[in-house]
Tab-separated table of C-alpha atoms in Angstrom:
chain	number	residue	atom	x	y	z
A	238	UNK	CA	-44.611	-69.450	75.333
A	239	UNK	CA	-48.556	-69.089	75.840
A	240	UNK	CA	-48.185	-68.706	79.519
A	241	UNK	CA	-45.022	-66.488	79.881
A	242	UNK	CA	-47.071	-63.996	77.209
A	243	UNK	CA	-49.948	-63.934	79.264
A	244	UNK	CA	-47.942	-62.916	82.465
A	245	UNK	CA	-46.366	-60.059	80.235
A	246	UNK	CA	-50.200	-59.093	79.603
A	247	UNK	CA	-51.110	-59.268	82.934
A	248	UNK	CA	-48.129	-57.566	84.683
A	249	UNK	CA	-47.647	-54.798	81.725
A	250	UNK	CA	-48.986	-51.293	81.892
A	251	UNK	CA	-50.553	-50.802	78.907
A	252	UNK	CA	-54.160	-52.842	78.872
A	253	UNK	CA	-54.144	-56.444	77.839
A	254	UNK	CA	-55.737	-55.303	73.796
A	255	UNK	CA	-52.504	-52.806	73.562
A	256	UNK	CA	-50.401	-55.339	74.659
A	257	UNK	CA	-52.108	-58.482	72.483
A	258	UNK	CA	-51.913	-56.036	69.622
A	259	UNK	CA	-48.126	-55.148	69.939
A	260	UNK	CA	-47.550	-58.964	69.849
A	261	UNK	CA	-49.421	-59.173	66.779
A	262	UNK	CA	-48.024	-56.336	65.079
A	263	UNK	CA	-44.403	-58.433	66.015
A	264	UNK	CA	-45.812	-61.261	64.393
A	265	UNK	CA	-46.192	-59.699	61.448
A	266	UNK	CA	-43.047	-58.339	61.128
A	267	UNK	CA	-41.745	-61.653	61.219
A	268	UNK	CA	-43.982	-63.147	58.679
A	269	UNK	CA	-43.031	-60.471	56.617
A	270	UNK	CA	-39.734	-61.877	56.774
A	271	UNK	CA	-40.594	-65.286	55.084
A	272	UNK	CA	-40.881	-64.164	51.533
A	273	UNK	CA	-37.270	-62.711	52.045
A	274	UNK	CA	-36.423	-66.228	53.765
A	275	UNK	CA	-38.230	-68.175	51.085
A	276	UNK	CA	-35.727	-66.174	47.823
A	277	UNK	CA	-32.969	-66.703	49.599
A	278	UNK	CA	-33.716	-70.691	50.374
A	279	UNK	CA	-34.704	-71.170	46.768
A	280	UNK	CA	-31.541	-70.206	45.492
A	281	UNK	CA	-30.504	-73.895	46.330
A	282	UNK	CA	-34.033	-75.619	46.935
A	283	UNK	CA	-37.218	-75.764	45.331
A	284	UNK	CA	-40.569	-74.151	46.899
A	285	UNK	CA	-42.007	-77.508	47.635
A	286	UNK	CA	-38.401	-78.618	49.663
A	287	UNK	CA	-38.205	-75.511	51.589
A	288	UNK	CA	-42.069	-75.834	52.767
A	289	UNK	CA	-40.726	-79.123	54.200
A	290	UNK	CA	-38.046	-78.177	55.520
A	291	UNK	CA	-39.396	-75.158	57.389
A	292	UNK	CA	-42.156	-77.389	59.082
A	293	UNK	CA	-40.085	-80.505	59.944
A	294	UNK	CA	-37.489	-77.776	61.797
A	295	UNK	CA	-40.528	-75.700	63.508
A	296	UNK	CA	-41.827	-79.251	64.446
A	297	UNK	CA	-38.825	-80.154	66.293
A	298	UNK	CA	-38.803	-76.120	67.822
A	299	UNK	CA	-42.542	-76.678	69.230
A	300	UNK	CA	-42.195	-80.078	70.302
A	301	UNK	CA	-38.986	-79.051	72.522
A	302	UNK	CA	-40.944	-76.102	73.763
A	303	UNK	CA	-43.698	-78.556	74.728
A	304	UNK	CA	-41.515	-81.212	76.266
A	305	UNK	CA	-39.722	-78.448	78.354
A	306	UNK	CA	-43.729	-77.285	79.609
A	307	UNK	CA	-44.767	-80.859	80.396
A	308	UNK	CA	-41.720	-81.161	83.112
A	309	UNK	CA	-43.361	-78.251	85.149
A	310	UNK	CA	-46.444	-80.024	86.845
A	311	UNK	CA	-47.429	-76.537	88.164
A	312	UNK	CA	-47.607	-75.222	84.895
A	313	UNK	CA	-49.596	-77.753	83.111
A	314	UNK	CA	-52.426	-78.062	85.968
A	315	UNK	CA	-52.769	-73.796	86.075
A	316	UNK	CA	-53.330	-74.051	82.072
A	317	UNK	CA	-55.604	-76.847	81.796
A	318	UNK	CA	-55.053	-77.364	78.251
A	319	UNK	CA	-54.910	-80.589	76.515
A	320	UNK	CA	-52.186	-81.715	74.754
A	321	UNK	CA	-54.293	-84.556	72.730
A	322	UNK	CA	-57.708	-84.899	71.354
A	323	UNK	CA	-60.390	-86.453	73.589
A	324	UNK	CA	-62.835	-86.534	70.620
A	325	UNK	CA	-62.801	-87.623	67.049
A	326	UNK	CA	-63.969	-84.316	66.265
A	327	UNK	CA	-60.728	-82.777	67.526
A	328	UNK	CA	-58.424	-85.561	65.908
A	329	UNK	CA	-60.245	-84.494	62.465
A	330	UNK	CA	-59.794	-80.809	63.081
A	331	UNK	CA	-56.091	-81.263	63.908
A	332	UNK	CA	-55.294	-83.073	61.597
A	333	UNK	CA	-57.228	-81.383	58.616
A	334	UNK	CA	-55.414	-77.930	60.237
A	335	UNK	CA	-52.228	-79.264	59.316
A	336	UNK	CA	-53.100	-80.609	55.736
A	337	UNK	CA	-54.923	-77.415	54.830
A	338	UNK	CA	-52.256	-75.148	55.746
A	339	UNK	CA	-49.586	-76.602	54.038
A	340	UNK	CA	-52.321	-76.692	50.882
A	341	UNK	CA	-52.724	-73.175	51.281
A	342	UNK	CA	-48.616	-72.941	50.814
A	343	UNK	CA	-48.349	-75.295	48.065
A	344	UNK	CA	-51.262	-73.810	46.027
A	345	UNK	CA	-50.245	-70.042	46.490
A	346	UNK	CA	-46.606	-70.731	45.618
A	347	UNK	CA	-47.873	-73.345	42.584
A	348	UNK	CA	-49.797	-70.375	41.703
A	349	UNK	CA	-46.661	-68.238	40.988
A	350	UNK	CA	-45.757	-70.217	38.168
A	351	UNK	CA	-48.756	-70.295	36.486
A	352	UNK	CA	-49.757	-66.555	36.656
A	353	UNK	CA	-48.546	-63.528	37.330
A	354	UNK	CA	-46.857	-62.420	41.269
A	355	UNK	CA	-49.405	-59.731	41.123
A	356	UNK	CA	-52.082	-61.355	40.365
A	357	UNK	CA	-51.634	-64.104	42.637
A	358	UNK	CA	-50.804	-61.689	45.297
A	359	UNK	CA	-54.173	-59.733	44.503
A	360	UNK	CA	-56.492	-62.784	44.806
A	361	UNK	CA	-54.773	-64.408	48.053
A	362	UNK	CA	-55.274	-60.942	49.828
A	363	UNK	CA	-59.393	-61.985	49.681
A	364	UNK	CA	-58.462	-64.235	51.899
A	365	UNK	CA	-60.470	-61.817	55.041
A	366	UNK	CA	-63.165	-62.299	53.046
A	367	UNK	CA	-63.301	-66.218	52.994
A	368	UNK	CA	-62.702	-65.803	56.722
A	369	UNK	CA	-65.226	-63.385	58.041
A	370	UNK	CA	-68.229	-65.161	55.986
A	371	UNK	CA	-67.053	-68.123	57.561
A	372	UNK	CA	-66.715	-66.913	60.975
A	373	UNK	CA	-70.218	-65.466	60.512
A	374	UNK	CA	-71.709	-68.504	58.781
A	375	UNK	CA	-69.680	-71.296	61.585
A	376	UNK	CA	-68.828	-69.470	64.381
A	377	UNK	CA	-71.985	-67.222	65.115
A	378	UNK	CA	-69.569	-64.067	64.954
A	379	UNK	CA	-71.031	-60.574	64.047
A	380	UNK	CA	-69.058	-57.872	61.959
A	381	UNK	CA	-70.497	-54.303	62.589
A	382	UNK	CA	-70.493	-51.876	59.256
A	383	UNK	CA	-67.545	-50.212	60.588
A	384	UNK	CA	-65.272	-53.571	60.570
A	385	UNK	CA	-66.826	-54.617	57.120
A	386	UNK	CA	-65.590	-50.779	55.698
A	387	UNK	CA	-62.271	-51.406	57.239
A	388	UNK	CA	-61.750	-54.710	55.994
A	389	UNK	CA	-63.411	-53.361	52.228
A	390	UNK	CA	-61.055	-50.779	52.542
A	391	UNK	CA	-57.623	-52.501	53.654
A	392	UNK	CA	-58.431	-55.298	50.651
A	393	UNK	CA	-59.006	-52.245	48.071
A	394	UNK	CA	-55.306	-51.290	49.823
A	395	UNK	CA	-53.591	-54.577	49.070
A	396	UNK	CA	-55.143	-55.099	45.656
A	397	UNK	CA	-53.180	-51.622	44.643
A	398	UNK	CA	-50.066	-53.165	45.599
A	399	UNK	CA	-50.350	-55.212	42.940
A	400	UNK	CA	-52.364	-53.368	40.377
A	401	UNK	CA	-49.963	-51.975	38.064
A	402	UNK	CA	-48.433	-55.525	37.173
A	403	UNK	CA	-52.177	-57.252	37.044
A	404	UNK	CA	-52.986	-59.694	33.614
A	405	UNK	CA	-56.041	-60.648	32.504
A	406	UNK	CA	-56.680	-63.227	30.395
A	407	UNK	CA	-57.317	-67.309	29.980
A	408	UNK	CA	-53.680	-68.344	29.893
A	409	UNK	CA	-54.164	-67.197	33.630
A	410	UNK	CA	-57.115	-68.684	34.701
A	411	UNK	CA	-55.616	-71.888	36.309
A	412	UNK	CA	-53.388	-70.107	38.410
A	413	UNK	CA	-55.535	-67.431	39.200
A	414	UNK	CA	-58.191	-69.960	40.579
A	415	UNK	CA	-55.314	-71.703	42.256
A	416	UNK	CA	-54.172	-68.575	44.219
A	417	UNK	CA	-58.001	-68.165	45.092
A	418	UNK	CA	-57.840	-71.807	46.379
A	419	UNK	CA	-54.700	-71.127	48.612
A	420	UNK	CA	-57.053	-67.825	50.145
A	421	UNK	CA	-59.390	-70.087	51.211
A	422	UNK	CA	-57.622	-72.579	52.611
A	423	UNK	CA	-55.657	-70.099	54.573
A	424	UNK	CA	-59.097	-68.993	55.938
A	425	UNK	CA	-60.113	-72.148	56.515
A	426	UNK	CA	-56.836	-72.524	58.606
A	427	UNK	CA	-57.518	-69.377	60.723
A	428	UNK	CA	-60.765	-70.305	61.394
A	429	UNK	CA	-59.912	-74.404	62.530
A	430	UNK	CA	-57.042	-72.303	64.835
A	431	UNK	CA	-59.925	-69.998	66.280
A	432	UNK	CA	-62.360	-73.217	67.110
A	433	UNK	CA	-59.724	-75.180	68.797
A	434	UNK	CA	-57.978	-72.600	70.721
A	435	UNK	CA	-59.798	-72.326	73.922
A	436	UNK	CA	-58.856	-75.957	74.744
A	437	UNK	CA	-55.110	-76.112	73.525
A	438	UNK	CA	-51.925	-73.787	73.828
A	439	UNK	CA	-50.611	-71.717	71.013
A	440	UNK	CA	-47.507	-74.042	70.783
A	441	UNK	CA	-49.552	-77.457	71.254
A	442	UNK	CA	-51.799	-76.141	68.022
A	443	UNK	CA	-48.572	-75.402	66.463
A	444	UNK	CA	-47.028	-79.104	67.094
A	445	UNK	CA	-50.019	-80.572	65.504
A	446	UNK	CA	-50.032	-78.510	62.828
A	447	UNK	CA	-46.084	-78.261	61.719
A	448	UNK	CA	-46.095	-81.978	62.654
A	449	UNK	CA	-49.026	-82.995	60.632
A	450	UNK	CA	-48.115	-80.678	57.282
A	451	UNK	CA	-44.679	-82.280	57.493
A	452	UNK	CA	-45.856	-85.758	57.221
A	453	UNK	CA	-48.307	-84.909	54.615
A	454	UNK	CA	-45.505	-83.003	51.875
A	455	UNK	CA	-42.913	-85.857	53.067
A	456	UNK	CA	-44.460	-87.865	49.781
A	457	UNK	CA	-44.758	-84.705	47.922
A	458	UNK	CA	-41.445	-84.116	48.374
A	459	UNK	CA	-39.760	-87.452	47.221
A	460	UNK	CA	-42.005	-87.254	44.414
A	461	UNK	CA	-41.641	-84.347	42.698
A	462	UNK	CA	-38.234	-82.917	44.025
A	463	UNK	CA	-34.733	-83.636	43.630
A	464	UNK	CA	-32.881	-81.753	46.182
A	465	UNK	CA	-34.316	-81.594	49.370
A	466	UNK	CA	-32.098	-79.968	52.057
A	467	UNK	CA	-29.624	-77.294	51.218
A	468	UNK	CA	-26.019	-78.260	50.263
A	469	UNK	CA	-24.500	-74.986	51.942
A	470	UNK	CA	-24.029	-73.868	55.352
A	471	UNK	CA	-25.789	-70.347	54.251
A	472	UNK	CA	-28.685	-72.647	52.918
A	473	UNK	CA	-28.954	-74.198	55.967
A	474	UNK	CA	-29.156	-70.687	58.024
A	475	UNK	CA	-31.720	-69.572	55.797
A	476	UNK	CA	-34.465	-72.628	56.130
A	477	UNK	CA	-33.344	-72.851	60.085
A	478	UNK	CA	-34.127	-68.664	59.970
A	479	UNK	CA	-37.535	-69.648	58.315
A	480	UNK	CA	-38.619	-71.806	60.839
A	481	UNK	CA	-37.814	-70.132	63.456
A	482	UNK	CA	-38.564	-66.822	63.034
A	483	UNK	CA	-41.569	-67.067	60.230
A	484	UNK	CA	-42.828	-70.300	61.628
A	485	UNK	CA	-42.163	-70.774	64.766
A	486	UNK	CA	-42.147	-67.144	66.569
A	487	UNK	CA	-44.250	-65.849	63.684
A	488	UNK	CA	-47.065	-68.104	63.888
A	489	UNK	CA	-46.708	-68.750	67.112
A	490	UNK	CA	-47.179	-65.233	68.208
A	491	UNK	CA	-50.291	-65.146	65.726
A	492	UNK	CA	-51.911	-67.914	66.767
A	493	UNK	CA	-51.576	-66.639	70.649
A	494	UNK	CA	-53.260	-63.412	69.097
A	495	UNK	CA	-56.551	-65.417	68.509
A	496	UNK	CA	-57.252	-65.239	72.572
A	497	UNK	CA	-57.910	-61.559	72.029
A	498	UNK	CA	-58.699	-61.017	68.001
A	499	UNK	CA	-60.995	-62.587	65.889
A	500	UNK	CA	-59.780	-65.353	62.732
A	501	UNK	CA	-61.777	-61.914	60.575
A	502	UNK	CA	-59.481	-58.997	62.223
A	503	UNK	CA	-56.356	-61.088	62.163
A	504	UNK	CA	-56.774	-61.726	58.541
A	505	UNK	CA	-57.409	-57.896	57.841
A	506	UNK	CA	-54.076	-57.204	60.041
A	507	UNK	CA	-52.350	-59.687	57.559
A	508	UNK	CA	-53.122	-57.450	54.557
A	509	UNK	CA	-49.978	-55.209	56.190
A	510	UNK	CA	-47.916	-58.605	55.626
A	511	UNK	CA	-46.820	-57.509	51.526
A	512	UNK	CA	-46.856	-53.950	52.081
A	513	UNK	CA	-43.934	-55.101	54.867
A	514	UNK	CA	-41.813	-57.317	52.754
A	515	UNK	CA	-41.950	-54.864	49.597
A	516	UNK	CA	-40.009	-52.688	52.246
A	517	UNK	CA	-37.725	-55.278	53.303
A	518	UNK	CA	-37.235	-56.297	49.287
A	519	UNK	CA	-36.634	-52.150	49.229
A	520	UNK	CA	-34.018	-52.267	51.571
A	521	UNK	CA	-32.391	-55.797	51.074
A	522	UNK	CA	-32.518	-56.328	47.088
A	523	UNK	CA	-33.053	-52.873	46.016
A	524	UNK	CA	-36.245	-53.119	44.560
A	525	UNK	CA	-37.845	-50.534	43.370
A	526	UNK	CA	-41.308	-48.535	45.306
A	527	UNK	CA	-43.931	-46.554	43.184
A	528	UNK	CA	-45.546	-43.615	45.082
A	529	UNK	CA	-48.775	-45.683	43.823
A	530	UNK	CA	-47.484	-48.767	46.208
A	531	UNK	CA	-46.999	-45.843	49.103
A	532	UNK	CA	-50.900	-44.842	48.865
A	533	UNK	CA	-51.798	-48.328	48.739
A	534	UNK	CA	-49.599	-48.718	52.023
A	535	UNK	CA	-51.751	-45.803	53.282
A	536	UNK	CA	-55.172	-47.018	51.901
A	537	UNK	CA	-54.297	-50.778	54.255
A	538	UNK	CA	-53.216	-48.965	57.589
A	539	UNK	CA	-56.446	-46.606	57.276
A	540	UNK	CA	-58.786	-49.991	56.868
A	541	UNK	CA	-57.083	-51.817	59.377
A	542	UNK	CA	-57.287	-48.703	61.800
A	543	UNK	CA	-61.155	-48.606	61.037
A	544	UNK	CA	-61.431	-52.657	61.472
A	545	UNK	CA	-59.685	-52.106	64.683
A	546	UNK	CA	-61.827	-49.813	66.453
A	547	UNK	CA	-64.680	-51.835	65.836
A	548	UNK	CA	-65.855	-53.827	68.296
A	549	UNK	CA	-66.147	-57.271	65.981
A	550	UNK	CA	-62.142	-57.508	66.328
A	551	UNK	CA	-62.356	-57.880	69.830
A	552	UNK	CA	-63.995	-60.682	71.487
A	553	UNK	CA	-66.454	-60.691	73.935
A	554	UNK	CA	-64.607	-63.745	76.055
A	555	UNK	CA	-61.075	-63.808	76.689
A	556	UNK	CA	-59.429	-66.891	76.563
A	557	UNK	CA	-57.000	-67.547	79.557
């Protein structure tokens, strides 16, 4: 995947940013997809089962995809990137990528039956906040004031979604922390993917992490759920879709983007990821859009535009 994208860069006519940034924009259409996914699986499975299910199938998607790069000798000597840890700082890393992403899953959608979608919603869109301090504070990054007014702005954007359905009060309070949790986890995630990417592929982070989050809900699972794979064909197209497309192009696609973006810019993209789906929800189950939720859509495309055309979203090194 890594390499054939990188030939597409190289061989396109529009610049290498243009073209990194239409496969990022692609990626997010097909996140956008997973909340659709994610309805439609838990008609027959609970939250916890289809989180399962959609890494153990994305695990078996990446691991193909890396078995079928590993026969090409050519291939694997032009990358030069490792397909196992040399260090124990590595093995940690990998391994805490995949536990902390499937926390950040299990905490937001934990969080949805504790408190309110929109508030949950509100407080996980902070999440380019967790991520830029920590990029600053970890990874020596800079953000100029005209990415830090973008990202203000596109946050301001995303909280609106959600603004008209917000709650306040203690009943909420566990859930609302939770969804805060699940923000910073998902930062945490973004930035572990950013440290470790000059020295694997997209799809060899991927197999660690799918692999790894798998093995760590497997007890999770047996525990707490009683049905664990869907009992209908349809079921079964719509955790396979979930994978695939959310997981496994998604991601995958995302996590290529972090050889041109920085963890802080691709979290600020991701604030477009609701604004998406409340279309899709438009279209697919007829739900209904304010012309408050179509200035909020406006409010998120004019920060990300600003966040954009700074120079922090860049960076200064490519990675090949």
């Amino acid at each position: 995947m890594t390499n054939k994208l990188q030939i597409a860069e190289k061989s396109s006519k529009f610049s290498p940013a243009i073209v990194a940034f239409i496969y990022l924009s692609i990626a997010l259409v097909a996140l956008s997809f997973a909340a659709i996914f994610i309805r439609l699986c838990e008609q027959e499975i609970e939250p916890n089962a289809t989180v399962f299910n959609r890494l153990w199938i994305a695990s078996l998607v990446f691991w193909l995809w890396n078995s079928i790069k590993r026969t090409d000798n050519k291939q694997v000597i032009q990358q030069k990137k490792k397909q196992f840890p040399d260090t124990k700082r590595e093995l940690l890393l990998l391994l805490l990528v995949g536990i902390i992403s499937s926390s950040s899953v299990i905490c937001w959608a934990w969080s949805l039956t504790q408190t309110s979608v929109a508030n949950s919603t509100i407080l996980r869109n902070l999440c380019p906040i967790f991520t830029s301090l920590g990029a600053w504070l970890f990874l020596n990054q800079r953000f100029d004031r005209r990415f830090i007014m973008g990202m203000i702005l596109a946050i301001l954007g995303a909280i609106a979604i959600g603004w008209d359905d917000l709650q306040i009060g203690k009943a909420y309070l566990i859930g609302d922390t939770v969804a805060l949790l699940a923000a910073l986890f998902y930062a945490i995630n973004l930035l572990i993917l950013e440290h470790l990417r000059p020295n694997y592929t997209a799809a060899t982070l991927l197999l660690w992490r799918c692999s790894v989050g798998t093995i760590f809900l497997l007890p999770i699972v047996l525990l707490t759920e009683d049905i664990i794979f869907p009992y209908s064909w349809q079921g079964w197209i719509m955790v396979i879709s979930l994978a695939v497309v959310c997981q496994a192009f998604g991601q995958g696609l995302l996590v290529h983007s972090l050889n041109r973006f920085s963890s802080g810019f691709i979290a600020v993209f991701l604030l477009l990821e609701p604004v998406i789906t409340a279309y899709l929800a438009w279209l697919i189950f007829a739900e209904s859009l304010s012309l408050f939720n179509e200035c909020a859509f406006v409010l998120v495309l004019g920060g990300i535009y600003l966040a954009k055309s700074s120079q922090s979203a860049d960076k200064i090194e490519k990675i090949n």
